[in-house]
Amino acid sequence: MKKVIVAPEYNFLRDYIEDIPGRFHTIGTVLHAKRNIIREDCVKGTRLVIKSFGGIYLPNRIRYTYFYPSKAQRAFENAKILLQKGFNTPRPIAYIEITWNGLIDQMYFICEFTDFQPLNVIIGTSTEKILPLLLEIAHHTFRLHQNNIYHIDYSSGNILFRKNNNKYELALIDNNRMKFGSITFEKGIRNFVRLELSDEHMTLIVKEYSRLWSVDEMIGIRHLFRYKRIHV
């Protein structure tokens, strides 16, 4: 059985989307091929990205079929929430679930392509060159948390950026693991642990984030490095 949900504004792509499971490995070009496979294609003037979720083991197949929304559904719905709240993320187009022997067996998420770069390209860059970007990361994270949005996979590969008129814009991807609800200062600091930036860059971000909370910056820094030790 095949479940296909398409955002109404992208119904003109429905025929193409319906065919994705049967020809996924031959369409477009590969952007990423590890556990998950990501391909890019252009259809009817729309440049899109198609993600096939791999490694769906039996416990998760049962979980996603009966108890919890699938990764593809959550990626689609969470992207809509981000956009509604004014945050950048590639526009969600559709998601697909394939059920075999009564359990979800394949999942696909389709979104528009974005030309933002992943944050990990700044690793090793001098602080002086990217100070405005580091400060924007702090402000962006603060705005997310004030809107009760907690991105669990908040890593340097899942935060994208673009410079526009001397200002930095950020966007989020891999949105299937997010929580919504009140976020404390300490929990907010913990969200930075997976960024994989240098200690100097992380310290600047956390100082600014603490300032936005009106909390002493040294408290934020102590929390950060305590959580980093736990994470390692």
mmCIF file of C-alpha atoms in Angstrom:
data_model
loop_
_atom_site.group_PDB
_atom_site.id
_atom_site.type_symbol
_atom_site.label_atom_id
_atom_site.label_comp_id
_atom_site.label_asym_id
_atom_site.label_seq_id
_atom_site.Cartn_x
_atom_site.Cartn_y
_atom_site.Cartn_z
ATOM 1 C CA MET A 1 0.000 0.000 0.000
ATOM 2 C CA LYS A 2 1.233 3.483 -0.857
ATOM 3 C CA LYS A 3 0.338 6.673 1.069
ATOM 4 C CA VAL A 4 1.151 9.910 -0.763
ATOM 5 C CA ILE A 5 0.531 13.320 0.794
ATOM 6 C CA VAL A 6 1.206 16.326 -1.431
ATOM 7 C CA ALA A 7 1.005 19.976 -0.350
ATOM 8 C CA PRO A 8 -1.893 21.526 -2.325
ATOM 9 C CA GLU A 9 0.300 24.127 -4.045
ATOM 10 C CA TYR A 10 2.419 21.299 -5.528
ATOM 11 C CA ASN A 11 -0.391 19.177 -6.948
ATOM 12 C CA PHE A 12 1.016 19.836 -10.418
ATOM 13 C CA LEU A 13 3.856 17.459 -9.427
ATOM 14 C CA ARG A 14 1.583 14.659 -8.189
ATOM 15 C CA ASP A 15 2.129 12.277 -11.120
ATOM 16 C CA TYR A 16 5.908 12.591 -10.746
ATOM 17 C CA ILE A 17 5.696 12.136 -6.956
ATOM 18 C CA GLU A 18 3.458 9.063 -7.237
ATOM 19 C CA ASP A 19 6.164 7.381 -9.352
ATOM 20 C CA ILE A 20 9.095 8.099 -7.002
ATOM 21 C CA PRO A 21 9.177 4.755 -5.116
ATOM 22 C CA GLY A 22 9.349 2.730 -8.321
ATOM 23 C CA ARG A 23 12.199 4.664 -9.892
ATOM 24 C CA PHE A 24 13.951 6.474 -7.050
ATOM 25 C CA HIS A 25 17.386 5.028 -7.858
ATOM 26 C CA THR A 26 17.328 6.285 -11.447
ATOM 27 C CA ILE A 27 16.004 9.824 -11.126
ATOM 28 C CA GLY A 28 18.063 12.993 -10.916
ATOM 29 C CA THR A 29 21.490 13.029 -9.302
ATOM 30 C CA VAL A 30 22.737 11.771 -5.939
ATOM 31 C CA LEU A 31 23.596 14.405 -3.320
ATOM 32 C CA HIS A 32 24.173 12.057 -0.389
ATOM 33 C CA ALA A 33 24.372 8.268 -0.110
ATOM 34 C CA LYS A 34 24.833 6.770 3.323
ATOM 35 C CA ARG A 35 22.099 5.303 5.509
ATOM 36 C CA ASN A 36 19.705 7.803 3.951
ATOM 37 C CA ILE A 37 19.911 8.559 0.232
ATOM 38 C CA ILE A 38 19.226 12.069 -1.055
ATOM 39 C CA ARG A 39 18.705 12.874 -4.726
ATOM 40 C CA GLU A 40 18.108 16.138 -6.585
ATOM 41 C CA ASP A 41 15.913 16.584 -9.650
ATOM 42 C CA CYS A 42 14.177 19.343 -11.619
ATOM 43 C CA VAL A 43 10.552 18.819 -12.650
ATOM 44 C CA LYS A 44 8.299 21.327 -14.416
ATOM 45 C CA GLY A 45 10.614 24.157 -13.454
ATOM 46 C CA THR A 46 10.779 23.129 -9.782
ATOM 47 C CA ARG A 47 14.153 22.094 -8.390
ATOM 48 C CA LEU A 48 13.511 19.548 -5.693
ATOM 49 C CA VAL A 49 15.256 17.234 -3.239
ATOM 50 C CA ILE A 50 14.054 13.701 -2.501
ATOM 51 C CA LYS A 51 15.160 11.906 0.653
ATOM 52 C CA SER A 52 14.764 8.158 1.100
ATOM 53 C CA PHE A 53 15.010 7.111 4.738
ATOM 54 C CA GLY A 54 17.056 3.954 5.230
ATOM 55 C CA GLY A 55 17.688 1.635 8.152
ATOM 56 C CA ILE A 56 14.036 1.132 9.108
ATOM 57 C CA TYR A 57 14.417 -1.837 11.447
ATOM 58 C CA LEU A 58 11.490 -3.943 12.618
ATOM 59 C CA PRO A 59 10.864 -2.123 15.935
ATOM 60 C CA ASN A 60 10.657 1.212 14.090
ATOM 61 C CA ARG A 61 8.487 -0.263 11.357
ATOM 62 C CA ILE A 62 5.996 -1.278 14.055
ATOM 63 C CA ARG A 63 6.369 2.062 15.827
ATOM 64 C CA TYR A 64 5.775 4.165 12.707
ATOM 65 C CA THR A 65 2.865 2.009 11.539
ATOM 66 C CA TYR A 66 0.886 1.964 14.777
ATOM 67 C CA PHE A 67 2.173 4.375 17.400
ATOM 68 C CA TYR A 68 4.098 7.355 16.041
ATOM 69 C CA PRO A 69 4.268 9.475 12.867
ATOM 70 C CA SER A 70 6.970 8.338 10.458
ATOM 71 C CA LYS A 71 10.173 10.306 9.889
ATOM 72 C CA ALA A 72 8.847 11.395 6.505
ATOM 73 C CA GLN A 73 5.564 12.671 7.949
ATOM 74 C CA ARG A 74 7.337 14.518 10.762
ATOM 75 C CA ALA A 75 9.815 16.106 8.330
ATOM 76 C CA PHE A 76 6.874 17.345 6.241
ATOM 77 C CA GLU A 77 4.762 18.612 9.149
ATOM 78 C CA ASN A 78 7.627 20.153 11.124
ATOM 79 C CA ALA A 79 8.798 22.063 8.055
ATOM 80 C CA LYS A 80 5.309 23.565 7.775
ATOM 81 C CA ILE A 81 5.436 24.603 11.440
ATOM 82 C CA LEU A 82 8.824 26.274 10.981
ATOM 83 C CA LEU A 83 7.590 28.241 7.978
ATOM 84 C CA GLN A 84 4.388 29.258 9.754
ATOM 85 C CA LYS A 85 6.468 30.618 12.638
ATOM 86 C CA GLY A 86 8.730 32.593 10.297
ATOM 87 C CA PHE A 87 11.806 30.331 10.164
ATOM 88 C CA ASN A 88 13.585 29.301 6.979
ATOM 89 C CA THR A 89 13.538 25.697 5.837
ATOM 90 C CA PRO A 90 13.215 24.145 2.370
ATOM 91 C CA ARG A 91 9.533 24.258 1.424
ATOM 92 C CA PRO A 92 7.913 20.825 1.994
ATOM 93 C CA ILE A 93 6.357 19.343 -1.138
ATOM 94 C CA ALA A 94 5.237 15.834 -0.183
ATOM 95 C CA TYR A 95 5.911 12.645 1.723
ATOM 96 C CA ILE A 96 5.391 9.005 0.821
ATOM 97 C CA GLU A 97 5.006 5.880 2.946
ATOM 98 C CA ILE A 98 5.095 2.373 1.466
ATOM 99 C CA THR A 99 3.544 -0.393 3.562
ATOM 100 C CA TRP A 100 4.526 -4.029 3.014
ATOM 101 C CA ASN A 101 3.076 -6.972 4.960
ATOM 102 C CA GLY A 102 1.126 -4.511 7.099
ATOM 103 C CA LEU A 103 4.144 -2.443 8.213
ATOM 104 C CA ILE A 104 5.803 0.715 6.879
ATOM 105 C CA ASP A 105 8.748 -0.399 4.770
ATOM 106 C CA GLN A 106 9.841 2.717 2.809
ATOM 107 C CA MET A 107 9.612 6.456 3.497
ATOM 108 C CA TYR A 108 10.342 9.452 1.266
ATOM 109 C CA PHE A 109 10.316 13.188 1.950
ATOM 110 C CA ILE A 110 10.302 15.684 -0.920
ATOM 111 C CA CYS A 111 11.089 19.383 -0.567
ATOM 112 C CA GLU A 112 12.286 22.293 -2.657
ATOM 113 C CA PHE A 113 16.019 22.698 -3.216
ATOM 114 C CA THR A 114 17.768 25.480 -1.295
ATOM 115 C CA ASP A 115 21.040 27.202 -2.153
ATOM 116 C CA PHE A 116 21.975 27.778 1.507
ATOM 117 C CA GLN A 117 25.311 26.286 2.638
ATOM 118 C CA PRO A 118 25.771 23.971 5.648
ATOM 119 C CA LEU A 119 27.319 25.602 8.683
ATOM 120 C CA ASN A 120 30.147 23.066 8.773
ATOM 121 C CA VAL A 121 31.890 24.900 5.905
ATOM 122 C CA ILE A 122 32.973 27.589 8.400
ATOM 123 C CA ILE A 123 34.936 25.161 10.553
ATOM 124 C CA GLY A 124 38.492 26.467 10.770
ATOM 125 C CA THR A 125 37.518 29.999 9.666
ATOM 126 C CA SER A 126 38.885 32.866 11.757
ATOM 127 C CA THR A 127 36.446 34.378 14.240
ATOM 128 C CA GLU A 128 36.970 37.861 12.821
ATOM 129 C CA LYS A 129 35.653 36.800 9.408
ATOM 130 C CA ILE A 130 32.456 35.175 10.678
ATOM 131 C CA LEU A 131 31.625 37.066 13.869
ATOM 132 C CA PRO A 132 28.274 38.377 12.478
ATOM 133 C CA LEU A 133 27.328 34.811 11.534
ATOM 134 C CA LEU A 134 28.178 33.476 14.994
ATOM 135 C CA LEU A 135 26.031 36.177 16.578
ATOM 136 C CA GLU A 136 23.179 35.353 14.183
ATOM 137 C CA ILE A 137 23.366 31.701 15.240
ATOM 138 C CA ALA A 138 22.835 32.805 18.838
ATOM 139 C CA HIS A 139 19.905 35.054 17.893
ATOM 140 C CA HIS A 140 18.351 32.434 15.616
ATOM 141 C CA THR A 141 18.565 29.776 18.329
ATOM 142 C CA PHE A 142 17.100 32.153 20.895
ATOM 143 C CA ARG A 143 14.153 32.909 18.576
ATOM 144 C CA LEU A 144 13.568 29.189 18.037
ATOM 145 C CA HIS A 145 13.518 28.552 21.768
ATOM 146 C CA GLN A 146 11.284 31.525 22.473
ATOM 147 C CA ASN A 147 8.884 29.987 19.956
ATOM 148 C CA ASN A 148 9.047 26.677 21.855
ATOM 149 C CA ILE A 149 10.934 24.906 19.044
ATOM 150 C CA TYR A 150 13.728 22.480 19.986
ATOM 151 C CA HIS A 151 15.558 20.872 17.047
ATOM 152 C CA ILE A 152 17.095 17.691 18.450
ATOM 153 C CA ASP A 153 19.549 17.235 15.548
ATOM 154 C CA TYR A 154 20.860 20.806 15.847
ATOM 155 C CA SER A 155 24.227 20.122 14.227
ATOM 156 C CA SER A 156 26.520 22.091 11.920
ATOM 157 C CA GLY A 157 25.316 19.942 9.020
ATOM 158 C CA ASN A 158 21.643 20.667 9.662
ATOM 159 C CA ILE A 159 21.948 24.432 10.071
ATOM 160 C CA LEU A 160 22.315 26.195 6.732
ATOM 161 C CA PHE A 161 23.270 29.798 6.040
ATOM 162 C CA ARG A 162 23.347 32.373 3.277
ATOM 163 C CA LYS A 163 24.714 35.909 3.172
ATOM 164 C CA ASN A 164 22.192 38.355 1.764
ATOM 165 C CA ASN A 165 22.889 42.106 1.567
ATOM 166 C CA ASN A 166 25.625 41.827 4.226
ATOM 167 C CA LYS A 167 23.252 39.998 6.566
ATOM 168 C CA TYR A 168 23.171 36.298 7.335
ATOM 169 C CA GLU A 169 20.064 34.164 6.981
ATOM 170 C CA LEU A 170 19.815 30.719 8.557
ATOM 171 C CA ALA A 171 17.694 27.713 7.623
ATOM 172 C CA LEU A 172 17.092 24.296 9.166
ATOM 173 C CA ILE A 173 16.984 20.845 7.571
ATOM 174 C CA ASP A 174 16.509 17.280 8.878
ATOM 175 C CA ASN A 175 13.503 18.466 10.837
ATOM 176 C CA ASN A 176 11.984 15.072 11.616
ATOM 177 C CA ARG A 177 13.307 15.125 15.186
ATOM 178 C CA MET A 178 11.900 18.197 16.884
ATOM 179 C CA LYS A 179 10.140 18.868 20.174
ATOM 180 C CA PHE A 180 7.701 21.636 20.950
ATOM 181 C CA GLY A 181 7.204 23.158 24.381
ATOM 182 C CA SER A 182 8.694 25.486 26.951
ATOM 183 C CA ILE A 183 12.526 25.558 26.910
ATOM 184 C CA THR A 184 14.616 26.535 29.918
ATOM 185 C CA PHE A 185 17.925 28.381 29.672
ATOM 186 C CA GLU A 186 19.891 25.232 30.564
ATOM 187 C CA LYS A 187 18.065 23.121 27.998
ATOM 188 C CA GLY A 188 18.666 25.869 25.447
ATOM 189 C CA ILE A 189 22.408 25.778 26.113
ATOM 190 C CA ARG A 190 22.387 22.005 25.695
ATOM 191 C CA ASN A 191 21.048 22.480 22.156
ATOM 192 C CA PHE A 192 24.465 23.854 21.074
ATOM 193 C CA VAL A 193 26.485 20.770 22.013
ATOM 194 C CA ARG A 194 26.304 19.072 18.588
ATOM 195 C CA LEU A 195 27.405 22.101 16.549
ATOM 196 C CA GLU A 196 30.998 20.795 16.235
ATOM 197 C CA LEU A 197 32.439 24.301 16.041
ATOM 198 C CA SER A 198 35.629 25.387 17.794
ATOM 199 C CA ASP A 199 35.568 26.228 21.496
ATOM 200 C CA GLU A 200 36.210 29.870 20.613
ATOM 201 C CA HIS A 201 33.255 30.014 18.230
ATOM 202 C CA MET A 202 31.007 28.158 20.649
ATOM 203 C CA THR A 203 31.968 30.478 23.511
ATOM 204 C CA LEU A 204 31.031 33.556 21.486
ATOM 205 C CA ILE A 205 27.683 32.044 20.504
ATOM 206 C CA VAL A 206 26.836 31.059 24.070
ATOM 207 C CA LYS A 207 27.881 34.452 25.462
ATOM 208 C CA GLU A 208 25.447 36.161 23.087
ATOM 209 C CA TYR A 209 22.711 33.593 23.766
ATOM 210 C CA SER A 210 23.140 34.132 27.523
ATOM 211 C CA ARG A 211 22.941 37.901 27.059
ATOM 212 C CA LEU A 212 19.628 37.499 25.227
ATOM 213 C CA TRP A 213 18.342 35.540 28.217
ATOM 214 C CA SER A 214 19.722 38.208 30.615
ATOM 215 C CA VAL A 215 21.827 35.491 32.262
ATOM 216 C CA ASP A 216 25.469 35.925 33.255
ATOM 217 C CA GLU A 217 27.573 34.707 30.319
ATOM 218 C CA MET A 218 29.883 32.667 32.569
ATOM 219 C CA ILE A 219 26.906 30.591 33.700
ATOM 220 C CA GLY A 220 26.104 29.786 30.087
ATOM 221 C CA ILE A 221 29.717 28.875 29.312
ATOM 222 C CA ARG A 222 29.917 26.564 32.368
ATOM 223 C CA HIS A 223 26.718 24.794 31.270
ATOM 224 C CA LEU A 224 28.004 24.447 27.711
ATOM 225 C CA PHE A 225 31.280 22.766 28.588
ATOM 226 C CA ARG A 226 29.639 20.575 31.221
ATOM 227 C CA TYR A 227 27.191 19.321 28.591
ATOM 228 C CA LYS A 228 30.006 18.886 26.061
ATOM 229 C CA ARG A 229 31.854 16.637 28.507
ATOM 230 C CA ILE A 230 28.708 14.565 29.038
ATOM 231 C CA HIS A 231 28.088 14.366 25.281
ATOM 232 C CA VAL A 232 31.591 13.061 24.605
#
